[in-house]
Tab-separated table of C-alpha atoms in Angstrom:
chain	number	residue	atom	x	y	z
A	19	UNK	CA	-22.302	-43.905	83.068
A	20	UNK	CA	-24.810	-46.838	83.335
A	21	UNK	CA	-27.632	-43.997	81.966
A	22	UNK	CA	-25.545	-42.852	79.412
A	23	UNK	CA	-24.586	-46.372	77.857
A	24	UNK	CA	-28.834	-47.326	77.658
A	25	UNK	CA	-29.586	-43.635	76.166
A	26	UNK	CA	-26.259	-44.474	73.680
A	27	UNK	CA	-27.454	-47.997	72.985
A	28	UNK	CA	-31.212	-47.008	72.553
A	29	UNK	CA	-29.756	-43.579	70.119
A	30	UNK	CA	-27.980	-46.355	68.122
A	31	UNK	CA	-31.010	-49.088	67.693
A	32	UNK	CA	-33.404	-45.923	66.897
A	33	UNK	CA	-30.640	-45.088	63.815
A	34	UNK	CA	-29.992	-48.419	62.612
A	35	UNK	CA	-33.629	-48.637	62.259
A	36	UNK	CA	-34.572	-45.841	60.620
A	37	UNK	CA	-34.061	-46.963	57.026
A	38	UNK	CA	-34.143	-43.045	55.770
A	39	UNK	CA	-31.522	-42.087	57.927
A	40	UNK	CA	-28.992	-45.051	57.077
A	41	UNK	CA	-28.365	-44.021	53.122
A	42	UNK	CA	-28.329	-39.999	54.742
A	43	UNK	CA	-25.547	-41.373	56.992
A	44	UNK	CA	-23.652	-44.023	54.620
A	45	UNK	CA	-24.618	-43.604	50.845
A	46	UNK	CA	-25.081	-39.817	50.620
A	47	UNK	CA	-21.569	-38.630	51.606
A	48	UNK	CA	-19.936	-41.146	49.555
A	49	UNK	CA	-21.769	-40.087	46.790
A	50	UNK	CA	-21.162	-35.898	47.324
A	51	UNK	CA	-17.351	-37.034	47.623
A	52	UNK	CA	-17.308	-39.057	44.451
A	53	UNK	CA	-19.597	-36.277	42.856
A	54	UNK	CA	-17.616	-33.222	44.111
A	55	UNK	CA	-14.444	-34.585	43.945
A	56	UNK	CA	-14.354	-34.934	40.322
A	57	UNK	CA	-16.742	-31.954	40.007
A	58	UNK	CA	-15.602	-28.939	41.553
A	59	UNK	CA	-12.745	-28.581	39.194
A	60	UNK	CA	-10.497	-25.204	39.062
A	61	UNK	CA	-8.860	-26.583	35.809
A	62	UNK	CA	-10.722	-24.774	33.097
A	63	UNK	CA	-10.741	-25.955	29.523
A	64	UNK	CA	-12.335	-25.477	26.097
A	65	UNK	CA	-11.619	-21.875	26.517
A	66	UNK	CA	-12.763	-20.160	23.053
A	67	UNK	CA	-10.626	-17.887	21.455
A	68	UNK	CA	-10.425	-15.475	18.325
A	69	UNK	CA	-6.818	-15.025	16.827
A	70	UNK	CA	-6.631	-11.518	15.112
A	71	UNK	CA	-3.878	-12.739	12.451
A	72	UNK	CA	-2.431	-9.208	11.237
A	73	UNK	CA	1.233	-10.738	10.204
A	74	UNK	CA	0.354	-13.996	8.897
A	75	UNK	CA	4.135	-15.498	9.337
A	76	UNK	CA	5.302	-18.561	10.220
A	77	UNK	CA	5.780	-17.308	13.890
A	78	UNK	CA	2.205	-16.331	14.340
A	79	UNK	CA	1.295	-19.566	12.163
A	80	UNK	CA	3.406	-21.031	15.512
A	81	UNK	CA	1.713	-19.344	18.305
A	82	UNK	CA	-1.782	-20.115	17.450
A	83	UNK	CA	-0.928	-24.125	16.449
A	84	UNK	CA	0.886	-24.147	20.293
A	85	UNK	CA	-2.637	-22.770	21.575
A	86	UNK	CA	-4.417	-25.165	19.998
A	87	UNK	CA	-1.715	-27.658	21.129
A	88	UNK	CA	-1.880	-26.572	24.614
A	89	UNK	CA	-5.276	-28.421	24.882
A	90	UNK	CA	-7.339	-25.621	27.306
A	91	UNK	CA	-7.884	-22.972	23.884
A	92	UNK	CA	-10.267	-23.695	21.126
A	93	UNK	CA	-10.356	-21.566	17.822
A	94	UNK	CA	-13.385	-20.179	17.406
A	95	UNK	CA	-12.388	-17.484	14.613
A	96	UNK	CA	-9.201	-16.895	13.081
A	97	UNK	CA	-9.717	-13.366	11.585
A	98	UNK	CA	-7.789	-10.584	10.571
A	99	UNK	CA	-10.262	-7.877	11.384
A	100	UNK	CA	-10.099	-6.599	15.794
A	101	UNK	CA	-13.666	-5.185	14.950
A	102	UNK	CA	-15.129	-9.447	14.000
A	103	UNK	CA	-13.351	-10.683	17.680
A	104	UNK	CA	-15.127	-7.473	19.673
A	105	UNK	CA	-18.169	-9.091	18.205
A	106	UNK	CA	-17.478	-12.584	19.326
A	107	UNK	CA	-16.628	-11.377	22.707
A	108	UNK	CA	-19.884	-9.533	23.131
A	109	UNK	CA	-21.962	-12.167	21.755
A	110	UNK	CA	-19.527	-14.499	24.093
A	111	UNK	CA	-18.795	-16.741	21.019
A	112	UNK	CA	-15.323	-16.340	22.223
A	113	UNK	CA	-13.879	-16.084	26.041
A	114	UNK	CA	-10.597	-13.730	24.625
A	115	UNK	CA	-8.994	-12.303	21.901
A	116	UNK	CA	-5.472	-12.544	20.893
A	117	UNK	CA	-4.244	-9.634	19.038
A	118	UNK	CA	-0.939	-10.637	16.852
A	119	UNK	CA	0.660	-7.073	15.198
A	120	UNK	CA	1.380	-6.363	11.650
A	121	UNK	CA	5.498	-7.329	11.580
A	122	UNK	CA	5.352	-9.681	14.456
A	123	UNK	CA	7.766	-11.504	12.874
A	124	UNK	CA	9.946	-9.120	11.806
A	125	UNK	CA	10.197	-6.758	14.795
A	126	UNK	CA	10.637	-9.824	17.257
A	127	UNK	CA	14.148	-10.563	14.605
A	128	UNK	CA	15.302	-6.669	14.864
A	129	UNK	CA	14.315	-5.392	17.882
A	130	UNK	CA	14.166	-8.403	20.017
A	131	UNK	CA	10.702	-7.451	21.531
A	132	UNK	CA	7.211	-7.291	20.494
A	133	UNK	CA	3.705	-6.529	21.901
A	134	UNK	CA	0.896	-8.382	21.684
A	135	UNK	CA	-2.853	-7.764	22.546
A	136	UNK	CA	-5.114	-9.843	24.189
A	137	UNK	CA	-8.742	-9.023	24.823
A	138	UNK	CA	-10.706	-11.420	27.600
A	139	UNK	CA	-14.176	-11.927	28.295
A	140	UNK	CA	-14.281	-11.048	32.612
A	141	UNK	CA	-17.899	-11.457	33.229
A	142	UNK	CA	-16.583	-14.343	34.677
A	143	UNK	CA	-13.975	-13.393	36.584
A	144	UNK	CA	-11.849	-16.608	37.760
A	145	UNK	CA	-12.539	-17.902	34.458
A	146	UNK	CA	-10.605	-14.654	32.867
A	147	UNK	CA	-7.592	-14.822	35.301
A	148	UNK	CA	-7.603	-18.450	34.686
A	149	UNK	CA	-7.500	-18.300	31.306
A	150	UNK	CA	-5.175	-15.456	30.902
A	151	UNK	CA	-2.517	-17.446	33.162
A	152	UNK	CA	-2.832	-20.294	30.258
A	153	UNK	CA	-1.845	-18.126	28.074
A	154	UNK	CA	1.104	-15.810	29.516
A	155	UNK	CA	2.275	-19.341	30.319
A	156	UNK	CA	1.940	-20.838	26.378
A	157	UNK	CA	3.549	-17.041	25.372
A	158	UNK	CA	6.677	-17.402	27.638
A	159	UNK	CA	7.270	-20.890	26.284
A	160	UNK	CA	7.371	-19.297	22.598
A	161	UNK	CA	9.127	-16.837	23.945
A	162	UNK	CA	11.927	-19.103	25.231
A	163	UNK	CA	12.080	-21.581	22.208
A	164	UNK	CA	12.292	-18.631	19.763
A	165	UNK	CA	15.309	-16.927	21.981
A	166	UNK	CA	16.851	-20.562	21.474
A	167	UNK	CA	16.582	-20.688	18.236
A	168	UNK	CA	17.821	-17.531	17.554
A	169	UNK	CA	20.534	-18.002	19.521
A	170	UNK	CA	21.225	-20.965	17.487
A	171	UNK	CA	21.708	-18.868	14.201
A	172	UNK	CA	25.581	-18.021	13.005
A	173	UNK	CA	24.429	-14.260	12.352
A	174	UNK	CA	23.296	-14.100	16.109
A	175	UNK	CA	24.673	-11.639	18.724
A	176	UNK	CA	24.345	-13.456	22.086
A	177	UNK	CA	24.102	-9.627	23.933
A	178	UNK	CA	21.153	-8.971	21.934
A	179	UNK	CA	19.063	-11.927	23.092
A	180	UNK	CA	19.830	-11.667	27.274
A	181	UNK	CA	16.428	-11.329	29.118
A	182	UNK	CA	15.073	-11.787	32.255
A	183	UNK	CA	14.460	-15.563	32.857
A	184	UNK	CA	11.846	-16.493	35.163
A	185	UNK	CA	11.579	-20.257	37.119
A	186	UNK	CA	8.506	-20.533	38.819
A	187	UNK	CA	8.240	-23.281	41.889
A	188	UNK	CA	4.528	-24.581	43.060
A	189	UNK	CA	5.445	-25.449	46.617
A	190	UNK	CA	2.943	-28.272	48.788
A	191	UNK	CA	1.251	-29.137	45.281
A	192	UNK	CA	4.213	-28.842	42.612
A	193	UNK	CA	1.756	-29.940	39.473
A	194	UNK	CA	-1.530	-27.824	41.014
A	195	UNK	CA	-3.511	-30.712	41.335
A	196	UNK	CA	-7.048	-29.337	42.168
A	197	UNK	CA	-7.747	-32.558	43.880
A	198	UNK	CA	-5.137	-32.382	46.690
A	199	UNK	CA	-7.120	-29.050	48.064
A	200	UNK	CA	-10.514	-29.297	46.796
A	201	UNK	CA	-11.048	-33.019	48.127
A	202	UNK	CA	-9.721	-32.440	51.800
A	203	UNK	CA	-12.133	-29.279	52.141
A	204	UNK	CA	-15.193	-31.795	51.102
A	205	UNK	CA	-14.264	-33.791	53.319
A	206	UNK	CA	-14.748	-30.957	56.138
A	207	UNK	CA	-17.947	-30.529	54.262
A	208	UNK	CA	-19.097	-34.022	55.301
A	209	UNK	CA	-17.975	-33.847	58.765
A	210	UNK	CA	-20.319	-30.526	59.218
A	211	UNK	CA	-22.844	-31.823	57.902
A	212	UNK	CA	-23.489	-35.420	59.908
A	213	UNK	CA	-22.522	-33.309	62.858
A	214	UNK	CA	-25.066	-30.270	62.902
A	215	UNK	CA	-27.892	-31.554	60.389
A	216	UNK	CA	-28.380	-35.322	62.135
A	217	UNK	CA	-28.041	-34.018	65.435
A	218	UNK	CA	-30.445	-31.302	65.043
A	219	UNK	CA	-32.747	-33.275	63.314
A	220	UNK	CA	-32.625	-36.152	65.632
A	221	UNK	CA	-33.497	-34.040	69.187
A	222	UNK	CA	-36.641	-32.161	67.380
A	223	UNK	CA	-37.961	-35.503	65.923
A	224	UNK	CA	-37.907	-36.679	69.157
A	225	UNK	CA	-40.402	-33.668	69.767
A	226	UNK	CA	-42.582	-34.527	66.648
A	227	UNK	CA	-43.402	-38.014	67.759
A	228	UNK	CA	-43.640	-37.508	71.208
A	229	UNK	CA	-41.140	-39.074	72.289
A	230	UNK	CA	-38.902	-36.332	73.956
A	231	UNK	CA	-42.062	-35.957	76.679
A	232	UNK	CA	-41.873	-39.517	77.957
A	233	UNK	CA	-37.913	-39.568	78.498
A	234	UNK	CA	-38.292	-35.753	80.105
A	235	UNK	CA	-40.533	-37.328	82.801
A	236	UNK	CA	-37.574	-39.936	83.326
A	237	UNK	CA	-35.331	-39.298	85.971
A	238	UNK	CA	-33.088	-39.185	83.238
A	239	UNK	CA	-30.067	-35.886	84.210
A	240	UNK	CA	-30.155	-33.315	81.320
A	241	UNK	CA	-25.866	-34.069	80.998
A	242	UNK	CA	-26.448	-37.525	81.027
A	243	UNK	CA	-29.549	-36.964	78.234
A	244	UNK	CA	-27.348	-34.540	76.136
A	245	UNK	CA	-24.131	-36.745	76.059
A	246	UNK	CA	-26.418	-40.146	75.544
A	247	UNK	CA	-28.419	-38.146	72.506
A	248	UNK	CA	-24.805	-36.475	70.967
A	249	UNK	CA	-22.737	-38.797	71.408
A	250	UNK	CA	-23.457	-41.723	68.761
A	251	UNK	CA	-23.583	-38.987	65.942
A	252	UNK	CA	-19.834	-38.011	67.414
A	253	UNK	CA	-18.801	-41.433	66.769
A	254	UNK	CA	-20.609	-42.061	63.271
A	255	UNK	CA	-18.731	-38.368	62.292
A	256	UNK	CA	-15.339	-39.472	62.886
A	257	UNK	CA	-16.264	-43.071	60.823
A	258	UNK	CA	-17.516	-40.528	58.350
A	259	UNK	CA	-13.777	-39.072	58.086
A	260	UNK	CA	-12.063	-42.227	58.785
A	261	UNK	CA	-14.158	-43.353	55.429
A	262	UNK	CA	-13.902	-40.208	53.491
A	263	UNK	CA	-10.075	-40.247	54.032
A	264	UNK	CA	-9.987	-44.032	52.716
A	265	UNK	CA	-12.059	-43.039	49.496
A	266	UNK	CA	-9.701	-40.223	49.296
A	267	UNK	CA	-6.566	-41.513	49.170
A	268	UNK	CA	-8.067	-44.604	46.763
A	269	UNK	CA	-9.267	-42.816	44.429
A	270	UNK	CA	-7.912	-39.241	44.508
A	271	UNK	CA	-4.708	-40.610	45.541
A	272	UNK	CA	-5.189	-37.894	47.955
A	273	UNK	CA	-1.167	-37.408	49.872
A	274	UNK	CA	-0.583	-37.534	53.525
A	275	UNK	CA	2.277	-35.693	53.944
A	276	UNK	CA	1.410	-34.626	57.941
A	277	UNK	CA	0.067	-36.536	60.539
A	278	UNK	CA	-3.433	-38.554	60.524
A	279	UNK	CA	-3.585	-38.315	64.355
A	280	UNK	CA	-3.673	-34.134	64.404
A	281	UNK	CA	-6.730	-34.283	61.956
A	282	UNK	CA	-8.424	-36.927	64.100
A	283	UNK	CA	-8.142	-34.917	67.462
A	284	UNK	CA	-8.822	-31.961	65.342
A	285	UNK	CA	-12.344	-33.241	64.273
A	286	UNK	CA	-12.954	-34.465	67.362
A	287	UNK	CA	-13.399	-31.163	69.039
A	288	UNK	CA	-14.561	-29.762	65.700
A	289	UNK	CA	-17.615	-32.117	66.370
A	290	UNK	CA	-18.644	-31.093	69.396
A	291	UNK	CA	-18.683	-27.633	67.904
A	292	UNK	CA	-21.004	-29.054	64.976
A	293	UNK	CA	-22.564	-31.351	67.856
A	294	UNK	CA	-23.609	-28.574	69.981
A	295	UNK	CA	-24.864	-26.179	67.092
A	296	UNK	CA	-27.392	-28.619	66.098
A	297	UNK	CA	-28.549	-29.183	69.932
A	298	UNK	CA	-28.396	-25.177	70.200
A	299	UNK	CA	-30.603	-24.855	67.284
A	300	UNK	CA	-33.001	-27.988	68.271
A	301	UNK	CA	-34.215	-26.239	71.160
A	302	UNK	CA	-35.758	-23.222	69.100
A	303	UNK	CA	-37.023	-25.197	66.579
A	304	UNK	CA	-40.195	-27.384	66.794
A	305	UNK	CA	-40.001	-29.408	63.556
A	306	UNK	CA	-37.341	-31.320	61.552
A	307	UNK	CA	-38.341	-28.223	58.600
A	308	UNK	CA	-37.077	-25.378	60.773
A	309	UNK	CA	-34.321	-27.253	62.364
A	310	UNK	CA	-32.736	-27.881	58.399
A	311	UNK	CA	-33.828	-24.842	57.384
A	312	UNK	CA	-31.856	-22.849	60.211
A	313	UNK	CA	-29.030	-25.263	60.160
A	314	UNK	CA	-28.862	-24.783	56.513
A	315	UNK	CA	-28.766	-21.198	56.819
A	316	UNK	CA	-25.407	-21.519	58.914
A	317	UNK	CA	-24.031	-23.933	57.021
A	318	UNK	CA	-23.810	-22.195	53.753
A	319	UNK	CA	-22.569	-18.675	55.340
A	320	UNK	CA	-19.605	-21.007	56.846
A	321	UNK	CA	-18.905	-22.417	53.828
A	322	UNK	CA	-18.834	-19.015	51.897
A	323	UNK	CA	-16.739	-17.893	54.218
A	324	UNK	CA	-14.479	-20.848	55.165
A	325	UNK	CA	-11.614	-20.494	51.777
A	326	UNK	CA	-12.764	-23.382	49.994
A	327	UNK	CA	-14.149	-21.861	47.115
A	328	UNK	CA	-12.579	-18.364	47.537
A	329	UNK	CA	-9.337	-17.568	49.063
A	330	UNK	CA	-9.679	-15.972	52.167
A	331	UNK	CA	-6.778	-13.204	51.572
A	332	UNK	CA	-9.044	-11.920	48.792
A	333	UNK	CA	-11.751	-11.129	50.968
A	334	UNK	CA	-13.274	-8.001	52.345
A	335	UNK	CA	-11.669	-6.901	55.617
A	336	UNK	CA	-14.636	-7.533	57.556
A	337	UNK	CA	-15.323	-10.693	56.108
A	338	UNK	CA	-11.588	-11.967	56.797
A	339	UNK	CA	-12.792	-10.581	60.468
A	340	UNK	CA	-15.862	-12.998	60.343
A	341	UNK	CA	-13.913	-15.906	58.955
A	342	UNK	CA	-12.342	-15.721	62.494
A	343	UNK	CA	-15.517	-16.900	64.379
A	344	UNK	CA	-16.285	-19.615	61.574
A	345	UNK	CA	-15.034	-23.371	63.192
A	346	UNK	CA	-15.489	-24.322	58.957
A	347	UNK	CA	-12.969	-22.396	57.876
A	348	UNK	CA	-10.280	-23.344	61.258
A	349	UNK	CA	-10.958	-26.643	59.607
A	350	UNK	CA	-10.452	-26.501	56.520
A	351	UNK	CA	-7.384	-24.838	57.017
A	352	UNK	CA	-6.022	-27.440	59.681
A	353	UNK	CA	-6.729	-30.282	57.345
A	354	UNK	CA	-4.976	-28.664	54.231
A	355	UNK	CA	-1.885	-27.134	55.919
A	356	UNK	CA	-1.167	-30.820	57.893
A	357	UNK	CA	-2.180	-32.888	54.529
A	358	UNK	CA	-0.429	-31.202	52.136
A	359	UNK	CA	1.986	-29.323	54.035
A	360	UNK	CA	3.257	-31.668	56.818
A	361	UNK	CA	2.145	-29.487	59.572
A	362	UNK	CA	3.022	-30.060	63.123
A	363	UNK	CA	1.529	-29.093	66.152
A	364	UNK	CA	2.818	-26.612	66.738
A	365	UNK	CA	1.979	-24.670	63.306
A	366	UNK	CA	-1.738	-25.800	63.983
A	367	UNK	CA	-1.899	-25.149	67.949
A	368	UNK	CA	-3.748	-21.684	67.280
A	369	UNK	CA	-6.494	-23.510	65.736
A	370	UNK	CA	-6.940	-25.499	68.654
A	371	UNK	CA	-6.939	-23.131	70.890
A	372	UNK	CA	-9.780	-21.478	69.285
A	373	UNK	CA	-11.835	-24.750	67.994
A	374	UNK	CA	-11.757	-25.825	71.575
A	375	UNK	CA	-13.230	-22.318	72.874
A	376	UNK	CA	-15.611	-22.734	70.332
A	377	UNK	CA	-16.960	-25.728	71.636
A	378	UNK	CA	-16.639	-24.814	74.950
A	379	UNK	CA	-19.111	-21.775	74.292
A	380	UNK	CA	-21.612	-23.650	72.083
A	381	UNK	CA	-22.139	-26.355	74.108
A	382	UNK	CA	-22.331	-24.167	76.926
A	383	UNK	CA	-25.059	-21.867	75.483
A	384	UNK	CA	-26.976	-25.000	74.101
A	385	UNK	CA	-26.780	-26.828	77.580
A	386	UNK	CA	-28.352	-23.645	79.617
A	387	UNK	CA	-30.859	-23.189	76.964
A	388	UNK	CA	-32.046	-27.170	76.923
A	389	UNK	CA	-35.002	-27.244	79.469
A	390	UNK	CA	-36.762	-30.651	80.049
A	391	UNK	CA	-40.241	-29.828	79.429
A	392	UNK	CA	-43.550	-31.759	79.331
């Protein structure tokens, strides 16, 4: 233990010293929170639209002003002619087309139904389910208030206006606040990388200024070395979360509904996953530019693959299989399902179970294949 505590202090004096590594450590991952936070928005807005007008009543007159209303829809034409919107969608002036019939009016009065049209732009395709949720939401509000209204009229058979009424419950995150699941999945982010880039980067260094020869010829053990070297990064990673989950809840008034302590012992074997990648890939590599580059390379296929951008239900079957051997995405899921959904042990044991054999087999490979070398 004596070893280990010298190694530990001597790992901590050579990173308080290094004045590039403090703002990599401190400054950077405040800033990608702040920056991604308020970035990586799924609410999209300012979606342009061309409103093919072929009844000109005061009903249509209605259902464009409550798209404009709505606040996510601008106008961009407001045409009677279907052939002047196909234009404006393949130029992509406009991101959809609404299509109003001839008689909207008329035949939503007699025959208590009417179709409408609407034409989207899918190149991009979240941005065309997004935007076509908008709007089947704006249309069953009109619907509703002009059911009421009828219903409201003398003249008005009740039997003629029953239809299918639809409530719709957002459980977890009732108003769909991106924040409450992008933020926690940054924070994972943040985690990964002080764990796998710094340590990575801070063994081959070692090798690069010569350094890693002098304490090989020590009678230094290669545990002793490994835990001494890994160890202070383990620490500064859970500060990292401790700090991100502060920021979080200040200014993304991020909710705790589950408990802190699960995510803490959580990350802690997480990090030794993260931990023992970078050692793993440190004793391939030669220089800091191949140890970032290959650490990089990993990081971004976890991320793909981990459901933070991209639902992991709507993946490929083999790439759900994949997701399986990807510590990122056990993460990420962990942290949501206890923040936001009050998970207990119990609901989050699996993940253990396999974060832990994770570790256990990384840090296993990486300790046979460290050598100590002159």
């Amino acid at each position: 233990m004596r070893i280990i505590k010298f190694i530990i202090q001597k790992e901590f004096l050579q990173i308080f010293r290094n004045k590039g590594m403090l703002p990599i450590i401190i400054i950077l991952p405040i800033i990608q929170l702040l920056v991604l936070g308020f970035a990586a928005d799924y609410e999209i807005k300012n979606i342009t639209v061309d409103v093919v007008d072929r009844d000109h009543s005061s009903w249509s007159n209605r259902l464009t002003g409550k798209l404009k209303a709505s606040g996510y829809f601008l106008i961009n034409n407001y045409t009677p002619s279907s052939s002047t919107a196909l234009r404006d969608l393949e130029s992509r002036q406009a991101d959809l087309a609404l299509v109003i019939p001839p008689h909207f009016e008329r035949d939503l009065v007699r025959n208590q139904g009417q179709k409408i049209q609407l034409l989207i732009n899918a190149i991009t395709g979240i941005k065309a389910g997004v935007a076509a949720g908008y709007l089947q939401q704006i249309l069953s509000e009109f619907n509703k208030e002009i059911q009421i209204e009828w219903l409201s009229q003398p003249t008005a058979s009740p039997t003629r206006a029953v239809g299918i009424n639809t409530t719709t419950a957002y459980w977890y995150n009732p108003y769909q606040d991106y924040k409450q699941f992008m933020v926690p999945g940054i924070l994972v982010v943040l985690v990964t990388m002080i764990g796998a880039f710094l340590s990575a980067m801070n063994i081959v260094r070692e090798k690069e200024i010569g350094t890693m020869e002098q304490l090989n010829v020590t009678p230094i053990k290669k545990l002793h070395f490994i835990i001494g070297k890994l160890l202070p990064f383990w620490i500064i990673g859970l500060m990292e979360l401790t700090l991100g989950l502060l920021l979080a809840w200040w200014i993304f008034d991020l909710t705790f509904a589950g408990n802190l302590l699960i995510i803490f012992m959580f990350a802690a074997i997480y990090l030794l996953v993260m931990l023992g990648m970078g050692l793993l890939i440190s004793t391939k590599t030669d220089t800091q530019q191949q140890a970032m580059f290959i650490t990089w390379f990993f990081i971004v296929i976890f991320l793909l693959l981990s459901g933070l951008f991209t639902p992991i239900d709507s993946m490929p079957g083999w790439a759900k299989s994949i997701t399986l051997f990807n510590p990122v995405g056990w993460f990420i899921k962990v942290i949501r399902m206890v923040l936001l959904k009050n998970s207990t042990w119990s609901d989050v044991q699996t993940a253990f179970y396999a974060i832990t054999a994770f570790a256990i087999a990384v840090n296993g490979i990486a300790l046979l294949l460290y050598k100590k070398r002159i």
